[in-house]
Coordinates of N, CA and C in Angstrom, one line a residue:
M269 N 0.8 -1.2 0.0 CA 0.0 0.0 0.0 C 0.9 1.3 0.0
T270 N 0.6 2.2 -0.9 CA 1.4 3.4 -1.0 C 1.0 4.4 0.1
R271 N 1.9 5.4 0.2 CA 1.6 6.5 1.2 C 0.3 7.3 0.8
Q272 N 0.2 7.5 -0.5 CA -1.1 8.2 -1.0 C -2.3 7.4 -0.6
Q273 N -2.3 6.1 -0.8 CA -3.4 5.2 -0.4 C -3.7 5.3 1.1
I274 N -2.7 5.2 1.9 CA -2.9 5.3 3.3 C -3.5 6.7 3.7
A275 N -2.9 7.7 3.1 CA -3.4 9.1 3.4 C -4.9 9.2 3.0
R276 N -5.3 8.6 1.9 CA -6.6 8.7 1.4 C -7.6 8.0 2.3
I277 N -7.2 6.8 2.7 CA -8.0 6.0 3.6 C -8.2 6.7 5.0
A278 N -7.1 7.3 5.5 CA -7.2 8.0 6.8 C -8.2 9.2 6.7
A279 N -8.0 10.0 5.6 CA -8.8 11.2 5.4 C -10.3 10.8 5.1
N280 N -10.5 9.7 4.4 CA -11.9 9.3 4.1 C -12.6 8.7 5.3
I281 N -11.9 8.1 6.2 CA -12.5 7.6 7.4 C -12.8 8.7 8.4
L282 N -11.7 9.5 8.7 CA -11.9 10.6 9.7 C -12.3 11.8 9.0
N283 N -13.4 11.8 8.4 CA -13.9 12.9 7.6 C -14.9 13.8 8.4
P284 N -15.1 15.1 8.0 CA -15.9 16.0 8.9 C -17.3 15.5 9.1
Y285 N -18.0 14.8 8.2 CA -19.3 14.3 8.4 C -19.4 13.2 9.5
L286 N -18.5 12.3 9.4 CA -18.4 11.2 10.4 C -18.0 11.7 11.8
L287 N -17.0 12.6 11.8 CA -16.6 13.1 13.1 C -17.7 13.9 13.8
T288 N -18.5 14.7 13.0 CA -19.6 15.4 13.6 C -20.7 14.4 14.1
F289 N -20.9 13.4 13.4 CA -21.9 12.4 13.7 C -21.5 11.7 15.1
I290 N -20.2 11.3 15.2 CA -19.7 10.7 16.4 C -19.8 11.6 17.6
I291 N -19.3 12.8 17.4 CA -19.3 13.8 18.5 C -20.7 14.1 19.1
I292 N -21.6 14.3 18.2 CA -23.0 14.5 18.6 C -23.6 13.4 19.4
I293 N -23.4 12.2 18.9 CA -23.9 11.0 19.6 C -23.2 10.9 21.0
L294 N -21.9 11.0 21.1 CA -21.2 10.9 22.3 C -21.6 11.9 23.3
L295 N -21.8 13.2 22.9 CA -22.2 14.3 23.8 C -23.6 14.1 24.2
S296 N -24.5 13.6 23.3 CA -25.9 13.3 23.7 C -25.9 12.3 24.8
I297 N -25.1 11.2 24.7 CA -25.1 10.2 25.7 C -24.5 10.7 27.0
E298 N -23.4 11.5 26.9 CA -22.7 12.1 28.1 C -23.6 13.0 28.9
S299 N -24.4 13.8 28.2 CA -25.2 14.9 28.8 C -26.6 14.6 29.2
T300 N -27.1 13.4 29.0 CA -28.4 13.0 29.3 C -28.4 11.8 30.3
S301 N -29.6 11.7 31.0 CA -29.7 10.7 32.0 C -30.3 9.4 31.6
S302 N -30.9 9.3 30.4 CA -31.5 8.1 29.9 C -31.3 7.9 28.4
S303 N -31.5 6.6 28.0 CA -31.3 6.3 26.6 C -32.2 7.0 25.7
N304 N -33.4 7.2 26.1 CA -34.4 7.9 25.3 C -34.1 9.3 25.1
E305 N -33.6 10.0 26.1 CA -33.1 11.4 26.0 C -31.9 11.5 25.1
A306 N -31.0 10.6 25.2 CA -29.8 10.6 24.4 C -30.2 10.4 22.9
I307 N -31.1 9.4 22.7 CA -31.5 9.2 21.3 C -32.3 10.4 20.7
K308 N -33.1 11.0 21.6 CA -33.9 12.2 21.1 C -33.0 13.3 20.7
W309 N -32.0 13.7 21.6 CA -31.1 14.8 21.3 C -30.1 14.5 20.2
S310 N -29.8 13.2 20.1 CA -28.9 12.8 18.9 C -29.6 13.0 17.6
L311 N -30.9 12.5 17.5 CA -31.6 12.7 16.3 C -31.9 14.1 15.9
I312 N -32.3 14.9 16.9 CA -32.6 16.3 16.7 C -31.4 17.0 16.2
S313 N -30.3 16.8 16.9 CA -29.0 17.5 16.6 C -28.5 17.1 15.2
L314 N -28.6 15.8 14.9 CA -28.1 15.3 13.6 C -29.0 15.8 12.5
A315 N -30.3 15.9 12.7 CA -31.3 16.4 11.7 C -31.1 17.9 11.4
L316 N -30.4 18.6 12.4 CA -30.2 20.0 12.2 C -28.8 20.3 11.8
S317 N -28.0 19.3 11.5 CA -26.6 19.6 11.2 C -26.1 18.7 10.1
V318 N -25.7 17.5 10.4 CA -25.0 16.6 9.4 C -25.9 16.2 8.3
F319 N -27.1 15.7 8.7 CA -28.0 15.1 7.6 C -28.4 16.1 6.5
P320 N -28.8 17.3 6.8 CA -29.2 18.2 5.7 C -27.9 18.6 4.8
V321 N -26.8 18.8 5.4 CA -25.6 19.2 4.7 C -25.1 18.1 3.8
F322 N -25.0 16.9 4.4 CA -24.6 15.7 3.7 C -25.5 15.4 2.5
T323 N -26.8 15.5 2.8 CA -27.8 15.2 1.7 C -27.7 16.1 0.5
V324 N -27.5 17.4 0.8 CA -27.4 18.4 -0.3 C -26.1 18.2 -1.0
V325 N -25.0 17.9 -0.3 CA -23.7 17.7 -0.9 C -23.8 16.5 -1.8
F326 N -24.3 15.4 -1.3 CA -24.4 14.1 -2.0 C -25.3 14.4 -3.3
Y327 N -26.4 15.1 -3.2 CA -27.2 15.4 -4.4 C -26.4 16.2 -5.4
M328 N -25.7 17.2 -4.9 CA -24.9 18.1 -5.8 C -23.8 17.3 -6.5
V329 N -23.2 16.4 -5.8 CA -22.2 15.5 -6.4 C -22.8 14.6 -7.5
Y330 N -24.0 14.1 -7.1 CA -24.7 13.2 -8.1 C -25.1 14.0 -9.4
R331 N -25.4 15.3 -9.2 CA -25.8 16.1 -10.3 C -24.6 16.8 -11.0
R332 N -23.4 16.4 -10.5 CA -22.1 16.9 -11.1 C -21.9 18.4 -10.9
K333 N -22.5 18.9 -9.8 CA -22.3 20.3 -9.5 C -21.2 20.5 -8.5
L334 N -20.7 19.4 -7.9 CA -19.6 19.4 -7.0 C -18.6 18.3 -7.4
D335 N -17.3 18.4 -7.2 CA -16.4 17.4 -7.6 C -16.3 16.2 -6.7
G336 N -16.8 16.4 -5.5 CA -16.8 15.3 -4.5 C -17.4 15.7 -3.2
I337 N -17.7 14.7 -2.4 CA -18.4 15.0 -1.1 C -17.6 15.8 -0.1
F338 N -16.2 15.8 -0.3 CA -15.4 16.6 0.6 C -15.1 18.0 0.1
I339 N -15.6 18.3 -1.1 CA -15.6 19.7 -1.7 C -14.2 20.3 -1.6
N340 N -13.2 19.7 -2.3 CA -11.8 20.1 -2.2 C -11.6 21.5 -2.9
P341 N -12.2 21.7 -4.1 CA -12.0 23.0 -4.8 C -12.6 24.1 -4.0
R342 N -11.8 25.1 -3.7 CA -12.2 26.2 -2.8 C -13.5 26.9 -3.3
R343 N -13.6 27.2 -4.6 CA -14.7 27.9 -5.1 C -16.0 27.2 -5.0
Q344 N -16.0 25.9 -4.8 CA -17.2 25.1 -4.7 C -17.8 25.1 -3.3
R345 N -17.0 25.7 -2.3 CA -17.4 25.6 -0.9 C -18.4 26.6 -0.5
S346 N -18.5 27.7 -1.2 CA -19.3 28.9 -0.6 C -20.7 28.5 -0.4
R347 N -21.4 27.9 -1.3 CA -22.9 27.5 -1.1 C -23.0 26.6 0.0
I348 N -22.1 25.6 0.2 CA -22.2 24.7 1.3 C -22.0 25.4 2.6
Y349 N -21.1 26.3 2.6 CA -20.8 27.1 3.9 C -22.1 27.8 4.3
L350 N -22.8 28.4 3.3 CA -24.1 29.1 3.6 C -25.1 28.2 4.1
L351 N -25.2 27.0 3.6 CA -26.1 26.0 4.1 C -25.8 25.6 5.5
A352 N -24.5 25.3 5.7 CA -24.0 24.9 7.1 C -24.3 26.0 8.1
I353 N -24.1 27.3 7.7 CA -24.4 28.4 8.6 C -25.9 28.4 8.9
A354 N -26.8 28.3 7.9 CA -28.2 28.3 8.1 C -28.6 27.1 9.1
C355 N -28.0 26.0 8.9 CA -28.3 24.8 9.7 C -27.9 25.1 11.2
A356 N -26.7 25.7 11.3 CA -26.1 25.9 12.7 C -27.0 26.9 13.4
V357 N -27.4 28.0 12.7 CA -28.2 29.0 13.3 C -29.5 28.5 13.8
I358 N -30.2 27.8 12.9 CA -31.5 27.2 13.2 C -31.3 26.1 14.3
G359 N -30.3 25.3 14.2 CA -30.0 24.3 15.2 C -29.8 24.9 16.5
Y360 N -29.0 25.9 16.6 CA -28.7 26.5 17.9 C -29.9 27.1 18.6
I361 N -30.7 27.8 17.7 CA -32.0 28.4 18.3 C -32.9 27.3 18.8
V362 N -33.1 26.2 18.0 CA -33.9 25.1 18.4 C -33.4 24.5 19.7
L363 N -32.1 24.3 19.8 CA -31.6 23.7 21.0 C -31.7 24.6 22.3
V364 N -31.6 25.9 22.1 CA -31.8 26.8 23.2 C -33.3 26.9 23.6
I365 N -34.2 27.0 22.6 CA -35.7 27.0 22.9 C -36.1 25.8 23.7
F366 N -35.7 24.6 23.2 CA -36.1 23.4 23.8 C -35.2 22.9 24.9
K367 N -34.3 23.8 25.4 CA -33.5 23.5 26.5 C -32.7 22.2 26.4
A368 N -32.0 22.1 25.3 CA -31.1 21.0 25.0 C -29.9 21.0 26.0
P369 N -29.2 19.9 26.2 CA -28.1 19.9 27.1 C -27.0 20.9 26.7
E370 N -26.4 21.5 27.6 CA -25.4 22.6 27.3 C -24.2 22.1 26.5
L371 N -23.9 20.9 26.6 CA -22.8 20.4 25.8 C -23.1 20.5 24.3
L372 N -24.3 20.1 24.0 CA -24.8 20.2 22.6 C -24.9 21.7 22.1
R373 N -25.4 22.5 23.0 CA -25.5 23.9 22.6 C -24.1 24.5 22.4
A374 N -23.1 24.2 23.3 CA -21.7 24.7 23.1 C -21.2 24.1 21.8
T375 N -21.5 22.9 21.4 CA -21.0 22.3 20.2 C -21.6 23.0 19.0
F376 N -22.9 23.3 19.0 CA -23.5 24.0 17.9 C -23.0 25.4 17.7
L377 N -22.8 26.1 18.9 CA -22.3 27.5 18.8 C -20.8 27.5 18.3
S378 N -20.0 26.6 18.7 CA -18.7 26.4 18.2 C -18.7 26.2 16.7
G379 N -19.6 25.3 16.3 CA -19.7 25.0 14.8 C -20.1 26.2 14.0
L380 N -21.1 27.0 14.6 CA -21.5 28.2 13.9 C -20.4 29.2 13.7
I381 N -19.7 29.5 14.8 CA -18.6 30.5 14.7 C -17.5 30.0 13.7
A382 N -17.2 28.7 13.8 CA -16.2 28.2 12.9 C -16.6 28.3 11.5
V383 N -17.8 27.9 11.2 CA -18.2 27.9 9.7 C -18.3 29.3 9.2
V384 N -18.7 30.3 10.0 CA -18.8 31.7 9.6 C -17.3 32.2 9.3
L385 N -16.4 31.9 10.2 CA -15.0 32.3 10.0 C -14.4 31.6 8.8
F386 N -14.7 30.3 8.7 CA -14.1 29.6 7.5 C -14.6 30.1 6.2
M387 N -15.9 30.4 6.2 CA -16.5 31.0 4.9 C -15.8 32.3 4.6
I388 N -15.6 33.1 5.5 CA -14.9 34.4 5.3 C -13.5 34.2 4.7
I389 N -12.8 33.3 5.4 CA -11.4 32.9 4.9 C -11.5 32.3 3.5
N390 N -12.5 31.5 3.2 CA -12.7 30.9 1.9 C -12.8 31.8 0.8
L391 N -13.2 33.1 1.0 CA -13.3 34.1 0.0 C -12.0 34.4 -0.7
F392 N -10.9 34.2 0.1 CA -9.6 34.5 -0.5 C -8.5 33.5 -0.3
W393 N -8.8 32.4 0.5 CA -7.8 31.4 0.9 C -8.6 30.1 1.2
K394 N -7.8 29.0 1.3 CA -8.4 27.7 1.6 C -7.7 27.1 2.8
I395 N -8.5 26.7 3.8 CA -7.9 26.0 4.9 C -8.4 24.6 4.9
S396 N -7.7 23.8 5.7 CA -8.1 22.3 5.8 C -9.2 22.1 6.7
L397 N -10.4 21.7 6.2 CA -11.5 21.4 7.0 C -11.3 20.1 7.7
H398 N -10.7 19.1 7.0 CA -10.4 17.9 7.7 C -9.6 18.1 8.9
T399 N -8.6 18.9 8.8 CA -7.7 19.1 10.0 C -8.4 19.9 11.1
A400 N -9.3 20.9 10.6 CA -10.0 21.6 11.6 C -11.0 20.8 12.4
F401 N -11.7 19.9 11.7 CA -12.7 19.0 12.3 C -12.1 18.0 13.2
I402 N -11.0 17.4 12.8 CA -10.3 16.4 13.7 C -9.8 17.1 15.0
T403 N -9.2 18.3 14.8 CA -8.7 19.0 15.9 C -9.8 19.5 16.9
A404 N -10.9 20.0 16.3 CA -12.0 20.4 17.2 C -12.6 19.2 17.9
S405 N -12.7 18.1 17.2 CA -13.3 16.9 17.8 C -12.4 16.4 19.0
V406 N -11.1 16.3 18.8 CA -10.2 15.9 19.8 C -10.3 16.9 21.0
A407 N -10.3 18.2 20.7 CA -10.4 19.1 21.8 C -11.7 18.9 22.6
V408 N -12.8 18.7 22.0 CA -14.1 18.4 22.7 C -14.0 17.2 23.5
L409 N -13.4 16.1 22.9 CA -13.3 14.9 23.7 C -12.5 15.0 24.9
I410 N -11.4 15.8 24.8 CA -10.5 15.9 26.0 C -11.2 16.8 27.0
I411 N -11.9 17.9 26.6 CA -12.6 18.7 27.5 C -13.7 17.9 28.3
V412 N -14.4 17.0 27.6 CA -15.5 16.3 28.2 C -15.0 15.0 29.0
Y413 N -14.0 14.3 28.4 CA -13.6 13.0 29.0 C -12.2 13.1 29.7
G414 N -11.5 14.2 29.6 CA -10.3 14.4 30.3 C -9.2 13.5 29.8
K415 N -8.3 13.0 30.7 CA -7.1 12.2 30.3 C -7.5 10.9 29.5
M416 N -8.7 10.4 29.8 CA -9.1 9.2 29.1 C -9.2 9.4 27.6
A417 N -9.3 10.6 27.1 CA -9.4 10.9 25.7 C -8.1 11.4 25.1
A418 N -7.1 11.6 25.9 CA -5.8 12.2 25.5 C -5.2 11.4 24.3
W419 N -5.4 10.1 24.2 CA -4.8 9.3 23.1 C -5.3 9.8 21.8
T420 N -6.5 10.4 21.7 CA -7.1 10.8 20.4 C -6.3 11.9 19.7
V421 N -5.3 12.5 20.5 CA -4.5 13.5 19.9 C -3.7 13.0 18.7
I422 N -3.4 11.7 18.7 CA -2.6 11.1 17.6 C -3.3 11.3 16.2
F423 N -4.6 11.5 16.2 CA -5.3 11.6 14.9 C -5.1 12.9 14.3
V424 N -4.7 14.0 15.1 CA -4.5 15.3 14.5 C -3.3 15.3 13.5
P425 N -2.1 14.9 13.9 CA -1.0 14.8 13.0 C -1.2 13.8 11.8
L426 N -2.0 12.8 12.1 CA -2.3 11.8 11.1 C -3.0 12.4 9.9
I427 N -4.1 13.2 10.3 CA -4.9 13.8 9.3 C -4.2 15.0 8.6
A428 N -3.4 15.7 9.4 CA -2.6 16.8 8.8 C -1.7 16.3 7.8
W429 N -1.0 15.2 8.1 CA -0.1 14.5 7.2 C -0.8 14.0 6.0
A430 N -2.0 13.4 6.2 CA -2.8 12.9 5.0 C -3.2 14.0 4.0
R431 N -3.6 15.1 4.5 CA -4.0 16.2 3.6 C -2.8 16.8 2.9
L432 N -1.7 16.8 3.5 CA -0.4 17.2 2.9 C 0.0 16.2 1.9
E433 N 0.0 14.9 2.3 CA 0.4 13.9 1.4 C -0.4 13.8 0.1
M434 N -1.7 14.1 0.2 CA -2.6 14.1 -0.9 C -2.5 15.3 -1.8
R435 N -1.7 16.3 -1.3 CA -1.4 17.6 -2.0 C -2.7 18.4 -2.2
L436 N -3.5 18.3 -1.2 CA -4.8 19.1 -1.2 C -4.6 20.4 -0.4
H437 N -3.6 20.4 0.4 CA -3.4 21.6 1.3 C -1.9 21.9 1.4
T438 N -1.6 23.1 1.8 CA -0.2 23.5 2.2 C -0.1 23.4 3.7
P439 N 1.2 23.4 4.2 CA 1.3 23.4 5.7 C 0.6 24.5 6.4
P440 N 0.7 25.8 5.9 CA -0.1 26.9 6.5 C -1.6 26.6 6.6
Q441 N -2.1 26.1 5.5 CA -3.6 25.8 5.5 C -4.0 24.8 6.5
V442 N -3.1 23.7 6.7 CA -3.4 22.7 7.7 C -3.3 23.3 9.1
F443 N -2.2 24.0 9.3 CA -1.9 24.6 10.6 C -3.0 25.6 11.0
T444 N -3.4 26.4 10.1 CA -4.5 27.4 10.4 C -5.8 26.8 10.7
G445 N -6.2 25.7 10.0 CA -7.4 25.0 10.3 C -7.4 24.5 11.7
A446 N -6.3 23.8 12.0 CA -6.2 23.2 13.4 C -6.2 24.3 14.5
L447 N -5.4 25.4 14.3 CA -5.3 26.4 15.3 C -6.7 27.1 15.5
L448 N -7.4 27.5 14.4 CA -8.7 28.2 14.6 C -9.7 27.2 15.3
A449 N -9.7 26.0 14.9 CA -10.7 25.0 15.4 C -10.5 24.9 16.9
V450 N -9.3 24.6 17.3 CA -9.0 24.4 18.8 C -9.3 25.6 19.6
S451 N -8.9 26.8 19.0 CA -9.2 28.1 19.7 C -10.6 28.3 19.9
I452 N -11.4 28.1 18.9 CA -12.9 28.3 19.0 C -13.5 27.4 20.0
V453 N -13.1 26.1 20.0 CA -13.7 25.1 21.0 C -13.3 25.5 22.4
I454 N -12.1 25.9 22.6 CA -11.6 26.2 24.0 C -12.4 27.5 24.5
I455 N -12.5 28.5 23.6 CA -13.2 29.7 24.1 C -14.6 29.5 24.3
V456 N -15.3 28.9 23.4 CA -16.8 28.7 23.5 C -17.1 27.7 24.7
F457 N -16.4 26.6 24.7 CA -16.7 25.7 25.8 C -16.3 26.3 27.2
G458 N -15.3 27.2 27.1 CA -14.9 27.9 28.4 C -16.0 28.8 28.8
L459 N -16.6 29.5 27.9 CA -17.7 30.4 28.2 C -18.9 29.7 28.8
F460 N -19.1 28.4 28.4 CA -20.1 27.6 28.9 C -19.7 26.9 30.3
G461 N -18.5 27.2 30.7 CA -18.1 26.6 32.0 C -17.5 25.2 31.9
F462 N -17.2 24.7 30.7 CA -16.7 23.4 30.7 C -15.1 23.3 30.7
V463 N -14.5 24.4 30.6 CA -13.0 24.4 30.6 C -12.4 25.0 31.9
W464 N -12.9 26.1 32.3 CA -12.4 26.8 33.5 C -13.4 26.6 34.7

């Protein structure tokens, strides 16, 4: 197996859609007292985030309006960013109105801030969303689970290397994605009282 193949497998497995899916389910379980509540908030949160974005992206790929589900060309990302922002705004409002667990609210607010910032940057530059998502996910896991989740840090350099190996990003694009993501998570989760 070549380095390119290993990089592609790593990036395809640890992709933004799957990471968001996993984080939402874990946080729903962690922040609720029953299976029914965890399932309820998982489904609501996924229906307001991953599912609509992935469905639209998949449809646009099928109609050949996007090159792939990970939207590597910078110019193809703008419409998806707008959709993600709309989902995050609606999702956050719904979670606040219906008194969702604060972990989920912090996650949605972090996502909203990140997507707005990434969309602005995307107007003139491209950052690595794969690296941003894995870094944010690892940060959330460590904040919530502490030392038990520290081992997940190994996935950050793995994905950073994969995106560089595939020649889809430059080192500054990978570094910036990771730095912005972890900064947003620490600040927002800190404001919610989960860090300090």
